[in-house]
mmCIF file of N, CA and C in Angstrom:
data_model
loop_
_atom_site.group_PDB
_atom_site.id
_atom_site.type_symbol
_atom_site.label_atom_id
_atom_site.label_comp_id
_atom_site.label_asym_id
_atom_site.label_seq_id
_atom_site.Cartn_x
_atom_site.Cartn_y
_atom_site.Cartn_z
ATOM 1 N N UNK A 1 0.866 -1.164 -0.007
ATOM 2 C CA UNK A 1 -0.003 0.003 0.007
ATOM 3 C C UNK A 1 0.903 1.223 -0.006
ATOM 4 N N UNK A 2 0.606 2.168 -0.909
ATOM 5 C CA UNK A 2 1.433 3.361 -0.994
ATOM 6 C C UNK A 2 1.023 4.346 0.095
ATOM 7 N N UNK A 3 1.970 5.132 0.610
ATOM 8 C CA UNK A 3 1.617 6.142 1.616
ATOM 9 C C UNK A 3 0.830 7.266 0.953
ATOM 10 N N UNK A 4 0.048 7.940 1.761
ATOM 11 C CA UNK A 4 -0.706 9.097 1.235
ATOM 12 C C UNK A 4 0.278 10.194 0.846
ATOM 13 N N UNK A 5 0.069 10.770 -0.311
ATOM 14 C CA UNK A 5 0.916 11.838 -0.775
ATOM 15 C C UNK A 5 0.479 13.137 -0.108
ATOM 16 N N UNK A 6 1.384 14.097 -0.006
ATOM 17 C CA UNK A 6 0.999 15.351 0.629
ATOM 18 C C UNK A 6 -0.045 16.094 -0.204
ATOM 19 N N UNK A 7 -0.932 16.847 0.480
ATOM 20 C CA UNK A 7 -1.912 17.643 -0.270
ATOM 21 C C UNK A 7 -1.195 18.567 -1.233
ATOM 22 N N UNK A 8 -1.806 18.718 -2.409
ATOM 23 C CA UNK A 8 -1.223 19.608 -3.392
ATOM 24 C C UNK A 8 -0.544 18.849 -4.521
ATOM 25 N N UNK A 9 -0.239 17.558 -4.329
ATOM 26 C CA UNK A 9 0.368 16.825 -5.439
ATOM 27 C C UNK A 9 -0.699 16.455 -6.456
ATOM 28 N N UNK A 10 -0.275 16.014 -7.633
ATOM 29 C CA UNK A 10 -1.214 15.740 -8.724
ATOM 30 C C UNK A 10 -2.183 14.617 -8.345
ATOM 31 N N UNK A 11 -1.731 13.542 -7.691
ATOM 32 C CA UNK A 11 -2.614 12.452 -7.300
ATOM 33 C C UNK A 11 -3.684 12.935 -6.327
ATOM 34 N N UNK A 12 -3.295 13.804 -5.422
ATOM 35 C CA UNK A 12 -4.252 14.350 -4.456
ATOM 36 C C UNK A 12 -5.332 15.155 -5.177
ATOM 37 N N UNK A 13 -4.954 15.939 -6.152
ATOM 38 C CA UNK A 13 -5.918 16.750 -6.899
ATOM 39 C C UNK A 13 -6.895 15.862 -7.661
ATOM 40 N N UNK A 14 -6.408 14.794 -8.253
ATOM 41 C CA UNK A 14 -7.285 13.857 -8.946
ATOM 42 C C UNK A 14 -8.238 13.188 -7.971
ATOM 43 N N UNK A 15 -7.726 12.796 -6.822
ATOM 44 C CA UNK A 15 -8.575 12.167 -5.813
ATOM 45 C C UNK A 15 -9.679 13.122 -5.345
ATOM 46 N N UNK A 16 -9.373 14.388 -5.205
ATOM 47 C CA UNK A 16 -10.377 15.368 -4.787
ATOM 48 C C UNK A 16 -11.469 15.508 -5.856
ATOM 49 N N UNK A 17 -11.107 15.446 -7.142
ATOM 50 C CA UNK A 17 -12.114 15.509 -8.208
ATOM 51 C C UNK A 17 -13.046 14.308 -8.130
ATOM 52 N N UNK A 18 -12.493 13.126 -7.918
ATOM 53 C CA UNK A 18 -13.302 11.923 -7.755
ATOM 54 C C UNK A 18 -14.233 12.098 -6.561
ATOM 55 N N UNK A 19 -13.668 12.563 -5.450
ATOM 56 C CA UNK A 19 -14.470 12.717 -4.227
ATOM 57 C C UNK A 19 -15.635 13.677 -4.439
ATOM 58 N N UNK A 20 -15.412 14.749 -5.168
ATOM 59 C CA UNK A 20 -16.522 15.706 -5.396
ATOM 60 C C UNK A 20 -17.657 15.062 -6.174
ATOM 61 N N UNK A 21 -17.323 14.254 -7.186
ATOM 62 C CA UNK A 21 -18.375 13.555 -7.937
ATOM 63 C C UNK A 21 -19.143 12.621 -7.013
ATOM 64 N N UNK A 22 -18.449 11.892 -6.181
ATOM 65 C CA UNK A 22 -19.093 10.945 -5.279
ATOM 66 C C UNK A 22 -19.883 11.657 -4.174
ATOM 67 N N UNK A 23 -19.403 12.776 -3.694
ATOM 68 C CA UNK A 23 -20.145 13.541 -2.690
ATOM 69 C C UNK A 23 -21.467 14.043 -3.281
ATOM 70 N N UNK A 24 -21.441 14.484 -4.528
ATOM 71 C CA UNK A 24 -22.669 14.920 -5.183
ATOM 72 C C UNK A 24 -23.656 13.761 -5.323
ATOM 73 N N UNK A 25 -23.141 12.603 -5.664
ATOM 74 C CA UNK A 25 -23.995 11.412 -5.782
ATOM 75 C C UNK A 25 -24.578 11.043 -4.413
ATOM 76 N N UNK A 26 -23.756 11.166 -3.363
ATOM 77 C CA UNK A 26 -24.236 10.841 -1.999
ATOM 78 C C UNK A 26 -25.391 11.754 -1.598
ATOM 79 N N UNK A 27 -25.319 13.018 -1.967
ATOM 80 C CA UNK A 27 -26.385 13.968 -1.623
ATOM 81 C C UNK A 27 -27.698 13.559 -2.270
ATOM 82 N N UNK A 28 -27.618 12.857 -3.408
ATOM 83 C CA UNK A 28 -28.829 12.410 -4.111
ATOM 84 C C UNK A 28 -29.131 10.929 -3.819
ATOM 85 N N UNK A 29 -28.323 10.336 -2.927
ATOM 86 C CA UNK A 29 -28.471 8.907 -2.579
ATOM 87 C C UNK A 29 -28.449 8.036 -3.854
ATOM 88 N N UNK A 30 -27.460 8.284 -4.673
ATOM 89 C CA UNK A 30 -27.304 7.551 -5.933
ATOM 90 C C UNK A 30 -25.890 6.970 -6.008
ATOM 91 N N UNK A 31 -25.774 5.897 -6.752
ATOM 92 C CA UNK A 31 -24.440 5.368 -7.072
ATOM 93 C C UNK A 31 -24.022 5.907 -8.433
ATOM 94 N N UNK A 32 -22.749 5.783 -8.716
ATOM 95 C CA UNK A 32 -22.175 6.265 -9.979
ATOM 96 C C UNK A 32 -21.314 5.137 -10.546
ATOM 97 N N UNK A 33 -21.431 4.882 -11.853
ATOM 98 C CA UNK A 33 -20.620 3.828 -12.442
ATOM 99 C C UNK A 33 -19.197 4.319 -12.681
ATOM 100 N N UNK A 34 -18.297 3.358 -12.736
ATOM 101 C CA UNK A 34 -16.894 3.682 -13.049
ATOM 102 C C UNK A 34 -16.821 4.409 -14.381
ATOM 103 N N UNK A 35 -17.592 3.965 -15.352
ATOM 104 C CA UNK A 35 -17.604 4.605 -16.682
ATOM 105 C C UNK A 35 -18.070 6.052 -16.575
ATOM 106 N N UNK A 36 -19.090 6.300 -15.789
ATOM 107 C CA UNK A 36 -19.569 7.697 -15.636
ATOM 108 C C UNK A 36 -18.492 8.579 -15.024
ATOM 109 N N UNK A 37 -17.792 8.070 -14.021
ATOM 110 C CA UNK A 37 -16.707 8.834 -13.400
ATOM 111 C C UNK A 37 -15.635 9.126 -14.443
ATOM 112 N N UNK A 38 -15.250 8.101 -15.194
ATOM 113 C CA UNK A 38 -14.215 8.270 -16.222
ATOM 114 C C UNK A 38 -14.653 9.308 -17.262
ATOM 115 N N UNK A 39 -15.916 9.269 -17.629
ATOM 116 C CA UNK A 39 -16.422 10.193 -18.628
ATOM 117 C C UNK A 39 -16.429 11.634 -18.125
ATOM 118 N N UNK A 40 -16.936 11.856 -16.926
ATOM 119 C CA UNK A 40 -17.007 13.205 -16.350
ATOM 120 C C UNK A 40 -15.605 13.788 -16.170
ATOM 121 N N UNK A 41 -14.664 12.954 -15.731
ATOM 122 C CA UNK A 41 -13.300 13.422 -15.481
ATOM 123 C C UNK A 41 -12.410 13.336 -16.712
ATOM 124 N N UNK A 42 -13.001 12.860 -17.832
ATOM 125 C CA UNK A 42 -12.269 12.730 -19.087
ATOM 126 C C UNK A 42 -11.007 11.901 -18.912
ATOM 127 N N UNK A 43 -11.173 10.740 -18.330
ATOM 128 C CA UNK A 43 -10.081 9.779 -18.167
ATOM 129 C C UNK A 43 -10.062 8.953 -19.467
ATOM 130 N N UNK A 44 -8.924 8.866 -20.088
ATOM 131 C CA UNK A 44 -8.811 8.226 -21.401
ATOM 132 C C UNK A 44 -7.993 6.956 -21.327
ATOM 133 N N UNK A 45 -8.239 6.064 -22.318
ATOM 134 C CA UNK A 45 -7.445 4.846 -22.404
ATOM 135 C C UNK A 45 -5.958 5.186 -22.596
ATOM 136 N N UNK A 46 -5.136 4.249 -22.301
ATOM 137 C CA UNK A 46 -5.432 2.857 -21.910
ATOM 138 C C UNK A 46 -5.799 2.742 -20.434
ATOM 139 N N UNK A 47 -6.390 1.627 -20.101
ATOM 140 C CA UNK A 47 -6.690 1.268 -18.712
ATOM 141 C C UNK A 47 -7.561 2.287 -18.009
ATOM 142 N N UNK A 48 -8.602 2.741 -18.678
ATOM 143 C CA UNK A 48 -9.477 3.783 -18.149
ATOM 144 C C UNK A 48 -10.039 3.416 -16.777
ATOM 145 N N UNK A 49 -10.649 2.252 -16.671
ATOM 146 C CA UNK A 49 -11.294 1.859 -15.415
ATOM 147 C C UNK A 49 -10.223 1.637 -14.348
ATOM 148 N N UNK A 50 -9.091 1.091 -14.738
ATOM 149 C CA UNK A 50 -8.008 0.885 -13.757
ATOM 150 C C UNK A 50 -7.547 2.237 -13.186
ATOM 151 N N UNK A 51 -7.473 3.252 -14.015
ATOM 152 C CA UNK A 51 -7.100 4.582 -13.524
ATOM 153 C C UNK A 51 -8.113 5.090 -12.487
ATOM 154 N N UNK A 52 -9.388 4.860 -12.775
ATOM 155 C CA UNK A 52 -10.446 5.288 -11.852
ATOM 156 C C UNK A 52 -10.347 4.503 -10.543
ATOM 157 N N UNK A 53 -10.187 3.184 -10.637
ATOM 158 C CA UNK A 53 -10.166 2.378 -9.415
ATOM 159 C C UNK A 53 -8.904 2.647 -8.587
ATOM 160 N N UNK A 54 -7.795 2.959 -9.220
ATOM 161 C CA UNK A 54 -6.610 3.350 -8.437
ATOM 162 C C UNK A 54 -6.904 4.549 -7.543
ATOM 163 N N UNK A 55 -7.579 5.528 -8.114
ATOM 164 C CA UNK A 55 -7.912 6.733 -7.319
ATOM 165 C C UNK A 55 -8.934 6.409 -6.253
ATOM 166 N N UNK A 56 -9.914 5.542 -6.574
ATOM 167 C CA UNK A 56 -10.901 5.167 -5.567
ATOM 168 C C UNK A 56 -10.240 4.462 -4.389
ATOM 169 N N UNK A 57 -9.231 3.636 -4.655
ATOM 170 C CA UNK A 57 -8.523 2.968 -3.556
ATOM 171 C C UNK A 57 -7.783 3.994 -2.697
ATOM 172 N N UNK A 58 -7.265 5.019 -3.336
ATOM 173 C CA UNK A 58 -6.592 6.081 -2.574
ATOM 174 C C UNK A 58 -7.601 6.766 -1.622
ATOM 175 N N UNK A 59 -8.814 7.005 -2.142
ATOM 176 C CA UNK A 59 -9.866 7.601 -1.289
ATOM 177 C C UNK A 59 -10.230 6.659 -0.146
ATOM 178 N N UNK A 60 -10.228 5.349 -0.409
ATOM 179 C CA UNK A 60 -10.525 4.379 0.649
ATOM 180 C C UNK A 60 -9.450 4.440 1.733
ATOM 181 N N UNK A 61 -8.194 4.573 1.317
ATOM 182 C CA UNK A 61 -7.097 4.676 2.298
ATOM 183 C C UNK A 61 -7.290 5.926 3.175
ATOM 184 N N UNK A 62 -7.665 7.029 2.551
ATOM 185 C CA UNK A 62 -7.884 8.268 3.302
ATOM 186 C C UNK A 62 -9.061 8.126 4.253
ATOM 187 N N UNK A 63 -10.153 7.521 3.756
ATOM 188 C CA UNK A 63 -11.341 7.328 4.612
ATOM 189 C C UNK A 63 -11.026 6.423 5.795
ATOM 190 N N UNK A 64 -10.283 5.341 5.545
ATOM 191 C CA UNK A 64 -9.933 4.430 6.621
ATOM 192 C C UNK A 64 -9.070 5.141 7.669
ATOM 193 N N UNK A 65 -8.133 5.952 7.208
ATOM 194 C CA UNK A 65 -7.263 6.685 8.141
ATOM 195 C C UNK A 65 -8.041 7.669 9.005
ATOM 196 N N UNK A 66 -9.149 8.182 8.464
ATOM 197 C CA UNK A 66 -9.973 9.150 9.191
ATOM 198 C C UNK A 66 -11.198 8.503 9.827
ATOM 199 N N UNK A 67 -11.299 7.160 9.759
ATOM 200 C CA UNK A 67 -12.411 6.408 10.358
ATOM 201 C C UNK A 67 -13.759 6.842 9.783
ATOM 202 N N UNK A 68 -13.797 7.047 8.478
ATOM 203 C CA UNK A 68 -15.046 7.437 7.788
ATOM 204 C C UNK A 68 -15.532 6.251 6.955
ATOM 205 N N UNK A 69 -16.832 6.256 6.631
ATOM 206 C CA UNK A 69 -17.324 5.254 5.664
ATOM 207 C C UNK A 69 -16.615 5.476 4.319
ATOM 208 N N UNK A 70 -16.521 4.429 3.549
ATOM 209 C CA UNK A 70 -15.860 4.518 2.239
ATOM 210 C C UNK A 70 -16.768 5.221 1.232
ATOM 211 N N UNK A 71 -16.365 6.407 0.824
ATOM 212 C CA UNK A 71 -17.130 7.104 -0.208
ATOM 213 C C UNK A 71 -17.041 6.329 -1.530
ATOM 214 N N UNK A 72 -15.983 5.562 -1.685
ATOM 215 C CA UNK A 72 -15.806 4.751 -2.899
ATOM 216 C C UNK A 72 -16.903 3.703 -3.056
ATOM 217 N N UNK A 73 -17.667 3.418 -1.993
ATOM 218 C CA UNK A 73 -18.780 2.462 -2.096
ATOM 219 C C UNK A 73 -19.820 2.951 -3.095
ATOM 220 N N UNK A 74 -19.846 4.253 -3.374
ATOM 221 C CA UNK A 74 -20.793 4.806 -4.322
ATOM 222 C C UNK A 74 -20.419 4.537 -5.767
ATOM 223 N N UNK A 75 -19.186 4.125 -6.005
ATOM 224 C CA UNK A 75 -18.713 3.802 -7.354
ATOM 225 C C UNK A 75 -18.947 2.324 -7.613
ATOM 226 N N UNK A 76 -19.698 2.023 -8.665
ATOM 227 C CA UNK A 76 -20.061 0.637 -8.928
ATOM 228 C C UNK A 76 -19.846 0.297 -10.405
ATOM 229 N N UNK A 77 -19.872 -0.986 -10.660
ATOM 230 C CA UNK A 77 -19.787 -1.491 -12.020
ATOM 231 C C UNK A 77 -21.207 -1.619 -12.576
ATOM 232 N N UNK A 78 -21.442 -1.052 -13.716
ATOM 233 C CA UNK A 78 -22.749 -1.185 -14.350
ATOM 234 C C UNK A 78 -23.059 -2.603 -14.774
ATOM 235 N N UNK A 79 -22.050 -3.436 -14.887
ATOM 236 C CA UNK A 79 -22.247 -4.822 -15.343
ATOM 237 C C UNK A 79 -22.348 -5.820 -14.205
ATOM 238 N N UNK A 80 -22.146 -5.381 -12.972
ATOM 239 C CA UNK A 80 -22.179 -6.303 -11.828
ATOM 240 C C UNK A 80 -23.371 -6.080 -10.920
ATOM 241 N N UNK A 81 -24.451 -5.564 -11.452
ATOM 242 C CA UNK A 81 -25.631 -5.355 -10.640
ATOM 243 C C UNK A 81 -25.445 -4.295 -9.578
ATOM 244 N N UNK A 82 -24.806 -3.227 -9.956
ATOM 245 C CA UNK A 82 -24.549 -2.091 -9.064
ATOM 246 C C UNK A 82 -23.727 -2.448 -7.830
ATOM 247 N N UNK A 83 -22.801 -3.348 -8.017
ATOM 248 C CA UNK A 83 -21.797 -3.647 -6.992
ATOM 249 C C UNK A 83 -20.445 -3.121 -7.482
ATOM 250 N N UNK A 84 -19.573 -2.790 -6.548
ATOM 251 C CA UNK A 84 -18.218 -2.458 -6.964
ATOM 252 C C UNK A 84 -17.507 -3.690 -7.488
ATOM 253 N N UNK A 85 -16.430 -3.467 -8.196
ATOM 254 C CA UNK A 85 -15.597 -4.566 -8.645
ATOM 255 C C UNK A 85 -14.861 -5.182 -7.455
ATOM 256 N N UNK A 86 -14.277 -6.322 -7.690
ATOM 257 C CA UNK A 86 -13.601 -7.072 -6.625
ATOM 258 C C UNK A 86 -12.531 -6.232 -5.915
ATOM 259 N N UNK A 87 -11.873 -5.342 -6.640
ATOM 260 C CA UNK A 87 -10.816 -4.519 -6.044
ATOM 261 C C UNK A 87 -11.276 -3.716 -4.843
ATOM 262 N N UNK A 88 -12.556 -3.290 -4.854
ATOM 263 C CA UNK A 88 -13.109 -2.558 -3.713
ATOM 264 C C UNK A 88 -13.037 -3.425 -2.447
ATOM 265 N N UNK A 89 -13.470 -4.680 -2.593
ATOM 266 C CA UNK A 89 -13.486 -5.595 -1.459
ATOM 267 C C UNK A 89 -12.082 -6.003 -1.026
ATOM 268 N N UNK A 90 -11.217 -6.185 -2.027
ATOM 269 C CA UNK A 90 -9.805 -6.509 -1.713
ATOM 270 C C UNK A 90 -9.165 -5.363 -0.931
ATOM 271 N N UNK A 91 -9.406 -4.141 -1.374
ATOM 272 C CA UNK A 91 -8.845 -2.967 -0.688
ATOM 273 C C UNK A 91 -9.416 -2.852 0.713
ATOM 274 N N UNK A 92 -10.735 -3.017 0.834
ATOM 275 C CA UNK A 92 -11.363 -2.958 2.158
ATOM 276 C C UNK A 92 -10.774 -4.024 3.083
ATOM 277 N N UNK A 93 -10.465 -5.182 2.518
ATOM 278 C CA UNK A 93 -9.832 -6.236 3.319
ATOM 279 C C UNK A 93 -8.430 -5.845 3.764
ATOM 280 N N UNK A 94 -7.635 -5.271 2.840
ATOM 281 C CA UNK A 94 -6.279 -4.826 3.191
ATOM 282 C C UNK A 94 -6.325 -3.742 4.280
ATOM 283 N N UNK A 95 -7.398 -2.970 4.297
ATOM 284 C CA UNK A 95 -7.548 -1.895 5.276
ATOM 285 C C UNK A 95 -8.217 -2.384 6.562
ATOM 286 N N UNK A 96 -8.480 -3.698 6.655
ATOM 287 C CA UNK A 96 -9.042 -4.283 7.863
ATOM 288 C C UNK A 96 -10.523 -4.088 8.063
ATOM 289 N N UNK A 97 -11.250 -3.819 6.980
ATOM 290 C CA UNK A 97 -12.681 -3.529 7.138
ATOM 291 C C UNK A 97 -13.599 -4.521 6.437
ATOM 292 N N UNK A 98 -13.022 -5.549 5.811
ATOM 293 C CA UNK A 98 -13.832 -6.583 5.174
ATOM 294 C C UNK A 98 -13.039 -7.882 5.204
ATOM 295 N N UNK A 99 -13.699 -8.976 5.600
ATOM 296 C CA UNK A 99 -13.005 -10.260 5.628
ATOM 297 C C UNK A 99 -13.851 -11.394 5.069
ATOM 298 N N UNK A 100 -14.793 -11.074 4.218
ATOM 299 C CA UNK A 100 -15.660 -12.107 3.665
ATOM 300 C C UNK A 100 -15.287 -12.487 2.248
ATOM 301 N N UNK A 101 -16.200 -13.212 1.604
ATOM 302 C CA UNK A 101 -16.025 -13.629 0.213
ATOM 303 C C UNK A 101 -16.302 -12.425 -0.689
ATOM 304 N N UNK A 102 -15.294 -11.973 -1.451
ATOM 305 C CA UNK A 102 -15.480 -10.780 -2.272
ATOM 306 C C UNK A 102 -16.395 -10.992 -3.480
ATOM 307 N N UNK A 103 -16.848 -12.213 -3.684
ATOM 308 C CA UNK A 103 -17.711 -12.464 -4.836
ATOM 309 C C UNK A 103 -19.040 -13.112 -4.454
ATOM 310 N N UNK A 104 -19.355 -13.131 -3.203
ATOM 311 C CA UNK A 104 -20.568 -13.785 -2.785
ATOM 312 C C UNK A 104 -21.484 -12.880 -1.968
ATOM 313 N N UNK A 105 -22.327 -13.541 -1.172
ATOM 314 C CA UNK A 105 -23.291 -12.822 -0.346
ATOM 315 C C UNK A 105 -22.615 -11.890 0.656
ATOM 316 N N UNK A 106 -21.444 -12.279 1.153
ATOM 317 C CA UNK A 106 -20.698 -11.406 2.075
ATOM 318 C C UNK A 106 -20.460 -10.052 1.449
ATOM 319 N N UNK A 107 -20.062 -10.068 0.182
ATOM 320 C CA UNK A 107 -19.762 -8.823 -0.525
ATOM 321 C C UNK A 107 -21.032 -7.969 -0.665
ATOM 322 N N UNK A 108 -22.126 -8.595 -1.027
ATOM 323 C CA UNK A 108 -23.395 -7.848 -1.181
ATOM 324 C C UNK A 108 -23.840 -7.208 0.132
ATOM 325 N N UNK A 109 -23.752 -7.986 1.208
ATOM 326 C CA UNK A 109 -24.182 -7.450 2.506
ATOM 327 C C UNK A 109 -23.241 -6.349 2.972
ATOM 328 N N UNK A 110 -21.935 -6.565 2.801
ATOM 329 C CA UNK A 110 -20.972 -5.534 3.222
ATOM 330 C C UNK A 110 -21.184 -4.252 2.408
ATOM 331 N N UNK A 111 -21.345 -4.397 1.106
ATOM 332 C CA UNK A 111 -21.529 -3.207 0.281
ATOM 333 C C UNK A 111 -22.793 -2.456 0.643
ATOM 334 N N UNK A 112 -23.883 -3.158 0.888
ATOM 335 C CA UNK A 112 -25.131 -2.507 1.285
ATOM 336 C C UNK A 112 -24.934 -1.708 2.577
ATOM 337 N N UNK A 113 -24.250 -2.292 3.552
ATOM 338 C CA UNK A 113 -23.988 -1.617 4.820
ATOM 339 C C UNK A 113 -23.084 -0.405 4.617
ATOM 340 N N UNK A 114 -22.038 -0.587 3.855
ATOM 341 C CA UNK A 114 -21.090 0.503 3.618
ATOM 342 C C UNK A 114 -21.743 1.609 2.791
ATOM 343 N N UNK A 115 -22.583 1.240 1.842
ATOM 344 C CA UNK A 115 -23.287 2.225 1.024
ATOM 345 C C UNK A 115 -24.238 3.047 1.880
ATOM 346 N N UNK A 116 -24.993 2.405 2.758
ATOM 347 C CA UNK A 116 -25.887 3.132 3.666
ATOM 348 C C UNK A 116 -25.094 4.104 4.544
ATOM 349 N N UNK A 117 -23.963 3.641 5.069
ATOM 350 C CA UNK A 117 -23.140 4.502 5.922
ATOM 351 C C UNK A 117 -22.572 5.667 5.139
ATOM 352 N N UNK A 118 -22.160 5.397 3.893
ATOM 353 C CA UNK A 118 -21.627 6.466 3.046
ATOM 354 C C UNK A 118 -22.704 7.497 2.704
ATOM 355 N N UNK A 119 -23.903 7.039 2.380
ATOM 356 C CA UNK A 119 -25.007 7.987 2.106
ATOM 357 C C UNK A 119 -25.258 8.852 3.338
ATOM 358 N N UNK A 120 -25.306 8.228 4.497
ATOM 359 C CA UNK A 120 -25.595 8.974 5.729
ATOM 360 C C UNK A 120 -24.485 9.982 6.050
ATOM 361 N N UNK A 121 -23.255 9.557 5.896
ATOM 362 C CA UNK A 121 -22.121 10.434 6.239
ATOM 363 C C UNK A 121 -21.865 11.491 5.167
ATOM 364 N N UNK A 122 -21.672 11.030 3.960
ATOM 365 C CA UNK A 122 -21.268 11.949 2.876
ATOM 366 C C UNK A 122 -22.453 12.755 2.332
ATOM 367 N N UNK A 123 -23.643 12.178 2.426
ATOM 368 C CA UNK A 123 -24.808 12.909 1.945
ATOM 369 C C UNK A 123 -25.129 14.114 2.811
ATOM 370 N N UNK A 124 -24.709 14.089 4.064
ATOM 371 C CA UNK A 124 -24.970 15.219 4.943
ATOM 372 C C UNK A 124 -23.686 16.030 5.214
ATOM 373 N N UNK A 125 -22.619 15.721 4.460
ATOM 374 C CA UNK A 125 -21.316 16.398 4.687
ATOM 375 C C UNK A 125 -21.439 17.909 4.549
ATOM 376 N N UNK A 126 -22.303 18.352 3.654
ATOM 377 C CA UNK A 126 -22.444 19.794 3.461
ATOM 378 C C UNK A 126 -23.106 20.481 4.630
ATOM 379 N N UNK A 127 -23.727 19.700 5.518
ATOM 380 C CA UNK A 127 -24.413 20.274 6.680
ATOM 381 C C UNK A 127 -23.527 20.321 7.908
ATOM 382 N N UNK A 128 -22.289 19.817 7.825
ATOM 383 C CA UNK A 128 -21.408 19.804 8.993
ATOM 384 C C UNK A 128 -20.824 21.158 9.259
#
């Protein structure tokens, strides 16, 4: 796991753009697909989705360090029934917050719980 870069670096700026998209989705209690994030942020090939998920994992690291729900739970795959890709669950496991089957019912239940927590926390972030 890479250490968090200091605020102001290029990776941090990209992460903040991702976070703003997800915070807006949280206010509407909606999920956003990886493709939609890539499109809005004009992320181009090669490895478009990988670029998006790398930044989402960075946000997960930041959220874990601050004991917040994962805002990245709002980012989902349009082809997996509105679930995140396996990398979300793998990252949550590395961060000590998920220890179930990343492809089964454990993943669905964990994501539902994390999504509810993210909507509650991030959806009201503007009111803090």
